[in-house]
Amino acid sequence: MAVAAAPAVPAKRKELSQSYWSLVWYRFKKNKLGVLGGIVLIVLYISFALIPEFLAPYALENRSQFVEAPPTAIQLFDEQGRFQAPFVYGLERRVDVAKRLRTWVPDTDRKYPVRLFVQGDEYQLLGLIPMNIHLFGIDADPREARIFLLGADALGRDYLTRILYGGRLSLLIGLIGQFLTIVLGMTLGVISGYYGGPVDMFVQRFTEFLAAFPNIPLFMALSAAIPNYWSPIAVYFMLTIILAFLGWGGLARQVRGLVLSLREREYALAAKSFGASDLRIMFRHLLPGTTSHVIVIATLSIPGMILAETALSWLGLGLRPPLTSWGTLLQDAATIRAIRFTPWLLWVVPPILITIFAYNMLGDGLRDAMDPYSGRG
Amino acid sequence: MSSTTAQGTKATTSTKDGRIGDILLDVKGLKKYFPIQRGFLRRTVGYVKAVDDVSLYVRSGETLGLVGESGCGKTTASRCIIRLYEPTAGQVFFKTRALSPDGTPKMVNLLELSREEMNRVRQEIAMIFQDPINSLNPRMTVADIIAEPMVIHGKYVKGESEERIVELLRRVGLRPDHLRRYPHEFSGGQRQRIGIARALALNPSLVLCDEPVSALDVSIQAQTLNLLQDLQEEFKLSYIFVAHDLSVVQHISDRIAVMYVGKVVEMASSEELYTNPMHPYTEALLSAVPKPDPLYKSDRIIMQGDVADPSNPPSGCYFHPRCQYAVDLCKQKAPEFREVKPDHWVACHRAEELKLRGVY
Ligand SMILES: Nc1ncnc2c1ncn2[C@@H]1O[C@H](COP(=O)(O)OP(=O)(O)OP(=O)(O)O)[C@@H](O)[C@H]1O
Ligand code: SF4
Ligand SMILES: [Mg+2]
């Protein structure tokens, strides 16, 4: 019996459909600087916000006798010039009589090997998993010798550890603050643009007031109003709210402008003609049309928030010890005495700059990818 | 300013082929004035009389063509009917089932309804927009777009509604595998079909078509018009079909209303309007309709002057500066919109005495 040829199975057509966001992603991927900025930020947030406990060799408040020790050099060759596994020398206190200064010098008699994944101070990874493994460290009793890759501060605490931990608060204040800003700015912007009239008038005048008022004095006044008996964490959240409160105006104006133009688009009218509620029109039809702009604006203004926190804390108006942020670290670093005798405290500046550059690169890349004029959107 | 209303419209008239029934929509003296605001305090310095006395009616199952030059207020009038714009004055009676608990139809004045009631009536009046690009949300898939009216009215049932959407999509000539795509992946004609499918989602009785084909290629216009006619037959729809020239509406309209600067100046059955126009403006429009007979001597009436400015209309009959039959009375008194013959309405002082030229 003849076997009927199996009917040709039509090759499954590749799903050609591309949403707006997949187009954006496609364009964004081609922007090398933007992608680099994004990757840098991911690395920064993972290492500073998620797992600083693991990356740092010591616990945040772990003090030592090695007050203001300079950065420890990792040695690869011993005194005879022979190659060795990486090690560090112990520290010895020396008084420089001429300079009337106490310093720390390497004691070449004591060597401590540098190891990966050493056991050290206890911590909870992500606040959940109890651990005591640190990425690196030295094989030594911490009372006897320590490794300070970026030096130590006035209480003998490892400065690298402090920068890593400090990044968490500084980086998150930008994100959380910007999140609040987006929620406030988008909601008020869309309401103002959609309803118009007195609501619009009020929102507009208020944002103008915020825009006209000089920022720093306003920051100072508001943060001075935070009661100083509040717990540092409450102060932190209050500060975030203050930053968001001052930042939403610009965003609200932009969203309002976009909504004004989108409101006349026929798809908003179409939804209304089918009986859609105001909320549905605002949040389902108008706001999605503004998200690309909002994401760009938000990305580009996160650095402003991080800087604002840093500046406020530096002025002594933001976060206070024992909270550690890049701002409070900068406060310690930016004195004549510190610059003269412990210049390594300025290592807090590069992470701040890198974060800001990365955000700007990412924001520019996103803007180019989402530009409504560079393609159909 | 005069306010003539189409009073005493008969409830039923001759049913041409049995499918045309009672009055479904009856618009009386509809007006929409947009304020012109100037200066810092946004003082109102005048009004654009975009719709200035529109009276018309639609019987169930029929197509009313609404024709007029660009800017004469066709879009504004149709949006006022469904209250996308709040009319300044007038009445819009519509036979709705949505407001009575047992679904018996009753005539209600839409302009007196609360927001919530109006939204319920919106299940029965759908709108098709002129611009197929702008009327579909670019961030929503075809499935979401067509489902939206059902979702809004809480009528979306998983499974069942999805089948209905596929069915609608097929009915307008698209494929089910188009469901997950976004509007920008379609041609203008296909997008307009998506808009049509969305309009049909809730089984409306009246569809307001605002120049649904004028943005499309000529080759696709005819297809889309045929589709609209087939759907009308199948789903017993009534249409208000807006167009800016008579040739488009000629074949699909049972009756035609002609607008000039915010007013309906003439309304009659298509045949009557074509063969026996009674308003000089209609005559001028008809003279511009291309004739199929090549030997026909073109004697197009070239209208003098420009269309009147709706924020500063002329006195009396708005058409008098351009009307070749104007007399003194026309400058002083606005003509009333009246039923000169059964089912033939005209707003012209000289309607009876003039012998105007039609097409055939
Ligand atoms: N929102 C508005 N505010 C002020 N004036 C308006 C508004 N919408 C329309 N108009 C004016 O009302 C008049 C009628 O406009 P409308 O869009 O209804 O005309 P149309 O007949 O649909 O024209 P077209 O054929 O070009 O679509 C025009 O003069 C227009 O400028
Ligand atoms: S009323 Fe007078 S001006 Fe107006 S259309 Fe009739 S004849 Fe012409
Ligand atoms: Mg229009």
PDB file of C-alpha atoms in Angstrom, chain A residues 44-253:
ATOM      1  CA  LEU A  44      27.962  49.072  41.374  1.00  0.00           C
ATOM      2  CA  TYR A  45      24.547  48.254  42.759  1.00  0.00           C
ATOM      3  CA  ILE A  46      25.352  44.595  43.226  1.00  0.00           C
ATOM      4  CA  SER A  47      28.641  45.223  44.955  1.00  0.00           C
ATOM      5  CA  PHE A  48      27.708  48.309  46.987  1.00  0.00           C
ATOM      6  CA  ALA A  49      24.058  47.780  47.727  1.00  0.00           C
ATOM      7  CA  LEU A  50      23.658  44.024  47.790  1.00  0.00           C
ATOM      8  CA  ILE A  51      26.855  42.342  48.951  1.00  0.00           C
ATOM      9  CA  PRO A  52      29.263  44.866  50.498  1.00  0.00           C
ATOM     10  CA  GLU A  53      29.488  42.619  53.583  1.00  0.00           C
ATOM     11  CA  PHE A  54      31.044  39.904  51.470  1.00  0.00           C
ATOM     12  CA  LEU A  55      33.336  42.143  49.470  1.00  0.00           C
ATOM     13  CA  ALA A  56      34.614  44.089  52.466  1.00  0.00           C
ATOM     14  CA  PRO A  57      37.347  42.367  54.493  1.00  0.00           C
ATOM     15  CA  TYR A  58      36.008  43.608  57.854  1.00  0.00           C
ATOM     16  CA  ALA A  59      32.771  44.643  59.482  1.00  0.00           C
ATOM     17  CA  LEU A  60      31.756  48.273  59.176  1.00  0.00           C
ATOM     18  CA  GLU A  61      32.433  49.294  62.753  1.00  0.00           C
ATOM     19  CA  ASN A  62      35.416  47.030  63.373  1.00  0.00           C
ATOM     20  CA  ARG A  63      37.954  49.365  64.993  1.00  0.00           C
ATOM     21  CA  SER A  64      41.643  48.649  65.430  1.00  0.00           C
ATOM     22  CA  GLN A  65      44.783  50.095  66.917  1.00  0.00           C
ATOM     23  CA  PHE A  66      45.994  51.032  63.429  1.00  0.00           C
ATOM     24  CA  VAL A  67      44.730  54.592  63.546  1.00  0.00           C
ATOM     25  CA  GLU A  68      45.130  56.371  60.230  1.00  0.00           C
ATOM     26  CA  ALA A  69      47.213  53.616  58.717  1.00  0.00           C
ATOM     27  CA  PRO A  70      48.103  54.309  55.087  1.00  0.00           C
ATOM     28  CA  PRO A  71      46.980  51.931  52.320  1.00  0.00           C
ATOM     29  CA  THR A  72      48.661  48.554  52.617  1.00  0.00           C
ATOM     30  CA  ALA A  73      50.754  47.529  49.633  1.00  0.00           C
ATOM     31  CA  ILE A  74      50.338  43.950  48.462  1.00  0.00           C
ATOM     32  CA  GLN A  75      53.790  42.441  47.976  1.00  0.00           C
ATOM     33  CA  LEU A  76      54.747  39.878  45.374  1.00  0.00           C
ATOM     34  CA  PHE A  77      58.528  39.765  45.969  1.00  0.00           C
ATOM     35  CA  ASP A  78      60.363  39.250  49.243  1.00  0.00           C
ATOM     36  CA  GLU A  79      63.405  41.237  50.366  1.00  0.00           C
ATOM     37  CA  GLN A  80      65.645  39.091  48.202  1.00  0.00           C
ATOM     38  CA  GLY A  81      63.547  39.838  45.152  1.00  0.00           C
ATOM     39  CA  ARG A  82      62.129  36.341  44.971  1.00  0.00           C
ATOM     40  CA  PHE A  83      58.655  35.939  43.609  1.00  0.00           C
ATOM     41  CA  GLN A  84      56.127  34.867  46.197  1.00  0.00           C
ATOM     42  CA  ALA A  85      52.405  34.395  46.605  1.00  0.00           C
ATOM     43  CA  PRO A  86      50.834  37.770  47.457  1.00  0.00           C
ATOM     44  CA  PHE A  87      51.451  38.815  51.059  1.00  0.00           C
ATOM     45  CA  VAL A  88      51.479  41.951  53.193  1.00  0.00           C
ATOM     46  CA  TYR A  89      53.883  43.135  55.869  1.00  0.00           C
ATOM     47  CA  GLY A  90      52.834  43.815  59.398  1.00  0.00           C
ATOM     48  CA  LEU A  91      52.662  47.415  60.589  1.00  0.00           C
ATOM     49  CA  GLU A  92      54.972  49.041  63.065  1.00  0.00           C
ATOM     50  CA  ARG A  93      54.424  52.376  64.784  1.00  0.00           C
ATOM     51  CA  ARG A  94      57.156  54.907  64.171  1.00  0.00           C
ATOM     52  CA  VAL A  95      57.391  58.473  65.444  1.00  0.00           C
ATOM     53  CA  ASP A  96      58.847  60.908  62.985  1.00  0.00           C
ATOM     54  CA  VAL A  97      60.471  63.356  65.351  1.00  0.00           C
ATOM     55  CA  ALA A  98      61.339  65.904  62.690  1.00  0.00           C
ATOM     56  CA  LYS A  99      57.757  66.116  61.480  1.00  0.00           C
ATOM     57  CA  ARG A 100      56.358  65.538  64.950  1.00  0.00           C
ATOM     58  CA  LEU A 101      54.195  62.854  63.449  1.00  0.00           C
ATOM     59  CA  ARG A 102      53.268  59.315  64.309  1.00  0.00           C
ATOM     60  CA  THR A 103      53.207  57.038  61.303  1.00  0.00           C
ATOM     61  CA  TRP A 104      52.928  53.396  60.407  1.00  0.00           C
ATOM     62  CA  VAL A 105      55.725  51.655  58.520  1.00  0.00           C
ATOM     63  CA  PRO A 106      55.910  48.092  57.187  1.00  0.00           C
ATOM     64  CA  ASP A 107      57.608  45.645  59.477  1.00  0.00           C
ATOM     65  CA  THR A 108      59.417  43.378  57.033  1.00  0.00           C
ATOM     66  CA  ASP A 109      59.923  40.696  59.657  1.00  0.00           C
ATOM     67  CA  ARG A 110      56.265  39.855  59.771  1.00  0.00           C
ATOM     68  CA  LYS A 111      54.587  38.553  56.597  1.00  0.00           C
ATOM     69  CA  TYR A 112      50.956  37.601  56.217  1.00  0.00           C
ATOM     70  CA  PRO A 113      49.697  35.891  53.073  1.00  0.00           C
ATOM     71  CA  VAL A 114      46.690  37.383  51.292  1.00  0.00           C
ATOM     72  CA  ARG A 115      43.954  34.824  50.821  1.00  0.00           C
ATOM     73  CA  LEU A 116      40.654  34.637  48.971  1.00  0.00           C
ATOM     74  CA  PHE A 117      37.482  33.572  50.803  1.00  0.00           C
ATOM     75  CA  VAL A 118      38.841  33.902  54.291  1.00  0.00           C
ATOM     76  CA  GLN A 119      36.833  33.598  57.462  1.00  0.00           C
ATOM     77  CA  GLY A 120      36.316  36.788  59.366  1.00  0.00           C
ATOM     78  CA  ASP A 121      33.640  38.971  60.974  1.00  0.00           C
ATOM     79  CA  GLU A 122      30.157  37.490  61.097  1.00  0.00           C
ATOM     80  CA  TYR A 123      27.459  39.074  58.926  1.00  0.00           C
ATOM     81  CA  GLN A 124      24.183  38.236  57.284  1.00  0.00           C
ATOM     82  CA  LEU A 125      24.253  38.227  53.519  1.00  0.00           C
ATOM     83  CA  LEU A 126      21.276  40.195  52.109  1.00  0.00           C
ATOM     84  CA  GLY A 127      20.152  40.431  55.729  1.00  0.00           C
ATOM     85  CA  LEU A 128      19.222  36.747  55.645  1.00  0.00           C
ATOM     86  CA  ILE A 129      22.044  34.281  55.286  1.00  0.00           C
ATOM     87  CA  PRO A 130      24.480  34.161  58.220  1.00  0.00           C
ATOM     88  CA  MET A 131      28.032  33.965  56.902  1.00  0.00           C
ATOM     89  CA  ASN A 132      31.587  34.782  57.890  1.00  0.00           C
ATOM     90  CA  ILE A 133      33.368  34.330  54.573  1.00  0.00           C
ATOM     91  CA  HIS A 134      34.908  37.450  53.049  1.00  0.00           C
ATOM     92  CA  LEU A 135      36.106  37.786  49.481  1.00  0.00           C
ATOM     93  CA  PHE A 136      39.664  38.412  50.581  1.00  0.00           C
ATOM     94  CA  GLY A 137      41.708  39.004  53.710  1.00  0.00           C
ATOM     95  CA  ILE A 138      44.913  38.021  55.377  1.00  0.00           C
ATOM     96  CA  ASP A 139      45.808  35.023  57.445  1.00  0.00           C
ATOM     97  CA  ALA A 140      46.339  36.797  60.750  1.00  0.00           C
ATOM     98  CA  ASP A 141      44.814  37.645  64.063  1.00  0.00           C
ATOM     99  CA  PRO A 142      43.059  40.963  63.369  1.00  0.00           C
ATOM    100  CA  ARG A 143      44.492  42.370  66.580  1.00  0.00           C
ATOM    101  CA  GLU A 144      47.961  41.756  65.242  1.00  0.00           C
ATOM    102  CA  ALA A 145      47.803  42.761  61.593  1.00  0.00           C
ATOM    103  CA  ARG A 146      45.281  43.904  59.022  1.00  0.00           C
ATOM    104  CA  ILE A 147      44.959  44.631  55.351  1.00  0.00           C
ATOM    105  CA  PHE A 148      43.866  48.177  54.523  1.00  0.00           C
ATOM    106  CA  LEU A 149      43.746  48.434  50.730  1.00  0.00           C
ATOM    107  CA  LEU A 150      42.565  52.044  50.932  1.00  0.00           C
ATOM    108  CA  GLY A 151      44.019  52.899  54.316  1.00  0.00           C
ATOM    109  CA  ALA A 152      42.328  53.296  57.659  1.00  0.00           C
ATOM    110  CA  ASP A 153      40.422  56.153  59.237  1.00  0.00           C
ATOM    111  CA  ALA A 154      40.884  57.929  62.560  1.00  0.00           C
ATOM    112  CA  LEU A 155      39.358  55.017  64.475  1.00  0.00           C
ATOM    113  CA  GLY A 156      41.438  52.405  62.718  1.00  0.00           C
ATOM    114  CA  ARG A 157      38.551  51.171  60.579  1.00  0.00           C
ATOM    115  CA  ASP A 158      39.230  49.827  57.085  1.00  0.00           C
ATOM    116  CA  TYR A 159      38.377  52.588  54.663  1.00  0.00           C
ATOM    117  CA  LEU A 160      37.546  50.268  51.739  1.00  0.00           C
ATOM    118  CA  THR A 161      34.968  48.605  53.956  1.00  0.00           C
ATOM    119  CA  ARG A 162      33.501  51.961  54.818  1.00  0.00           C
ATOM    120  CA  ILE A 163      33.250  53.050  51.168  1.00  0.00           C
ATOM    121  CA  LEU A 164      31.582  49.784  50.243  1.00  0.00           C
ATOM    122  CA  TYR A 165      29.014  50.035  53.029  1.00  0.00           C
ATOM    123  CA  GLY A 166      28.562  53.779  52.510  1.00  0.00           C
ATOM    124  CA  GLY A 167      27.631  53.182  48.888  1.00  0.00           C
ATOM    125  CA  ARG A 168      24.550  51.291  49.932  1.00  0.00           C
ATOM    126  CA  LEU A 169      22.831  54.289  51.514  1.00  0.00           C
ATOM    127  CA  SER A 170      24.024  56.732  48.882  1.00  0.00           C
ATOM    128  CA  LEU A 171      23.042  54.588  45.908  1.00  0.00           C
ATOM    129  CA  LEU A 172      19.702  53.588  47.353  1.00  0.00           C
ATOM    130  CA  ILE A 173      18.741  57.113  48.324  1.00  0.00           C
ATOM    131  CA  GLY A 174      18.994  57.963  44.625  1.00  0.00           C
ATOM    132  CA  LEU A 175      16.795  55.049  43.614  1.00  0.00           C
ATOM    133  CA  ILE A 176      14.217  55.297  46.365  1.00  0.00           C
ATOM    134  CA  GLY A 177      14.083  59.066  46.123  1.00  0.00           C
ATOM    135  CA  GLN A 178      13.692  58.905  42.370  1.00  0.00           C
ATOM    136  CA  PHE A 179      10.989  56.300  42.717  1.00  0.00           C
ATOM    137  CA  LEU A 180       9.022  58.590  45.023  1.00  0.00           C
ATOM    138  CA  THR A 181       9.669  61.469  42.642  1.00  0.00           C
ATOM    139  CA  ILE A 182       8.316  59.467  39.724  1.00  0.00           C
ATOM    140  CA  VAL A 183       5.205  58.439  41.609  1.00  0.00           C
ATOM    141  CA  LEU A 184       4.511  61.996  42.764  1.00  0.00           C
ATOM    142  CA  GLY A 185       5.541  63.683  39.529  1.00  0.00           C
ATOM    143  CA  MET A 186       3.668  61.347  37.208  1.00  0.00           C
ATOM    144  CA  THR A 187       0.497  61.313  39.245  1.00  0.00           C
ATOM    145  CA  LEU A 188       0.327  65.063  39.695  1.00  0.00           C
ATOM    146  CA  GLY A 189       1.494  65.674  36.130  1.00  0.00           C
ATOM    147  CA  VAL A 190      -1.157  63.470  34.584  1.00  0.00           C
ATOM    148  CA  ILE A 191      -3.914  64.851  36.802  1.00  0.00           C
ATOM    149  CA  SER A 192      -2.845  68.391  36.051  1.00  0.00           C
ATOM    150  CA  GLY A 193      -2.641  67.795  32.316  1.00  0.00           C
ATOM    151  CA  TYR A 194      -5.814  65.772  32.051  1.00  0.00           C
ATOM    152  CA  TYR A 195      -8.162  67.855  34.128  1.00  0.00           C
ATOM    153  CA  GLY A 196      -6.704  71.289  33.481  1.00  0.00           C
ATOM    154  CA  GLY A 197      -8.514  74.175  35.163  1.00  0.00           C
ATOM    155  CA  PRO A 198      -7.954  74.995  38.832  1.00  0.00           C
ATOM    156  CA  VAL A 199      -6.131  71.717  39.605  1.00  0.00           C
ATOM    157  CA  ASP A 200      -3.688  72.416  36.824  1.00  0.00           C
ATOM    158  CA  MET A 201      -3.318  76.006  37.988  1.00  0.00           C
ATOM    159  CA  PHE A 202      -2.478  74.914  41.526  1.00  0.00           C
ATOM    160  CA  VAL A 203       0.008  72.225  40.524  1.00  0.00           C
ATOM    161  CA  GLN A 204       1.655  74.570  38.059  1.00  0.00           C
ATOM    162  CA  ARG A 205       2.097  77.436  40.496  1.00  0.00           C
ATOM    163  CA  PHE A 206       3.384  75.052  43.146  1.00  0.00           C
ATOM    164  CA  THR A 207       6.006  73.558  40.858  1.00  0.00           C
ATOM    165  CA  GLU A 208       7.028  77.055  39.803  1.00  0.00           C
ATOM    166  CA  PHE A 209       7.422  77.967  43.437  1.00  0.00           C
ATOM    167  CA  LEU A 210       9.629  74.937  44.005  1.00  0.00           C
ATOM    168  CA  ALA A 211      11.630  75.686  40.869  1.00  0.00           C
ATOM    169  CA  ALA A 212      12.119  79.330  41.797  1.00  0.00           C
ATOM    170  CA  PHE A 213      13.220  78.622  45.344  1.00  0.00           C
ATOM    171  CA  PRO A 214      16.983  78.104  45.676  1.00  0.00           C
ATOM    172  CA  ASN A 215      17.543  74.445  46.429  1.00  0.00           C
ATOM    173  CA  ILE A 216      20.300  74.439  49.010  1.00  0.00           C
ATOM    174  CA  PRO A 217      18.628  76.818  51.509  1.00  0.00           C
ATOM    175  CA  LEU A 218      15.403  74.875  51.086  1.00  0.00           C
ATOM    176  CA  PHE A 219      17.209  71.606  51.721  1.00  0.00           C
ATOM    177  CA  MET A 220      18.845  73.156  54.742  1.00  0.00           C
ATOM    178  CA  ALA A 221      15.611  74.469  56.156  1.00  0.00           C
ATOM    179  CA  LEU A 222      13.805  71.183  55.651  1.00  0.00           C
ATOM    180  CA  SER A 223      16.563  68.994  56.956  1.00  0.00           C
ATOM    181  CA  ALA A 224      17.090  71.281  59.925  1.00  0.00           C
ATOM    182  CA  ALA A 225      13.445  70.620  60.683  1.00  0.00           C
ATOM    183  CA  ILE A 226      14.109  66.896  61.125  1.00  0.00           C
ATOM    184  CA  PRO A 227      14.157  66.396  64.902  1.00  0.00           C
ATOM    185  CA  ASN A 228      17.607  65.308  65.998  1.00  0.00           C
ATOM    186  CA  TYR A 229      16.277  62.723  68.419  1.00  0.00           C
ATOM    187  CA  TRP A 230      14.979  60.680  65.496  1.00  0.00           C
ATOM    188  CA  SER A 231      16.716  57.437  64.798  1.00  0.00           C
ATOM    189  CA  PRO A 232      19.259  57.638  61.994  1.00  0.00           C
ATOM    190  CA  ILE A 233      17.097  55.376  59.839  1.00  0.00           C
ATOM    191  CA  ALA A 234      14.097  57.671  60.233  1.00  0.00           C
ATOM    192  CA  VAL A 235      16.338  60.571  59.295  1.00  0.00           C
ATOM    193  CA  TYR A 236      17.422  58.641  56.228  1.00  0.00           C
ATOM    194  CA  PHE A 237      13.856  58.109  55.044  1.00  0.00           C
ATOM    195  CA  MET A 238      12.892  61.663  55.861  1.00  0.00           C
ATOM    196  CA  LEU A 239      15.801  62.868  53.787  1.00  0.00           C
ATOM    197  CA  THR A 240      14.714  60.665  50.897  1.00  0.00           C
ATOM    198  CA  ILE A 241      11.231  62.104  51.110  1.00  0.00           C
ATOM    199  CA  ILE A 242      12.586  65.644  51.189  1.00  0.00           C
ATOM    200  CA  LEU A 243      14.694  65.009  48.108  1.00  0.00           C
ATOM    201  CA  ALA A 244      11.731  63.477  46.297  1.00  0.00           C
ATOM    202  CA  PHE A 245       9.464  66.280  47.384  1.00  0.00           C
ATOM    203  CA  LEU A 246      11.774  68.876  45.906  1.00  0.00           C
ATOM    204  CA  GLY A 247      12.412  66.875  42.762  1.00  0.00           C
ATOM    205  CA  TRP A 248       8.929  66.058  41.493  1.00  0.00           C
ATOM    206  CA  GLY A 249       8.124  69.501  40.142  1.00  0.00           C
ATOM    207  CA  GLY A 250      10.214  69.301  37.006  1.00  0.00           C
ATOM    208  CA  LEU A 251       8.982  65.822  36.236  1.00  0.00           C
ATOM    209  CA  ALA A 252       5.371  66.813  36.802  1.00  0.00           C
ATOM    210  CA  ARG A 253       5.735  69.688  34.339  1.00  0.00           C
TER     211      ARG A 253
END
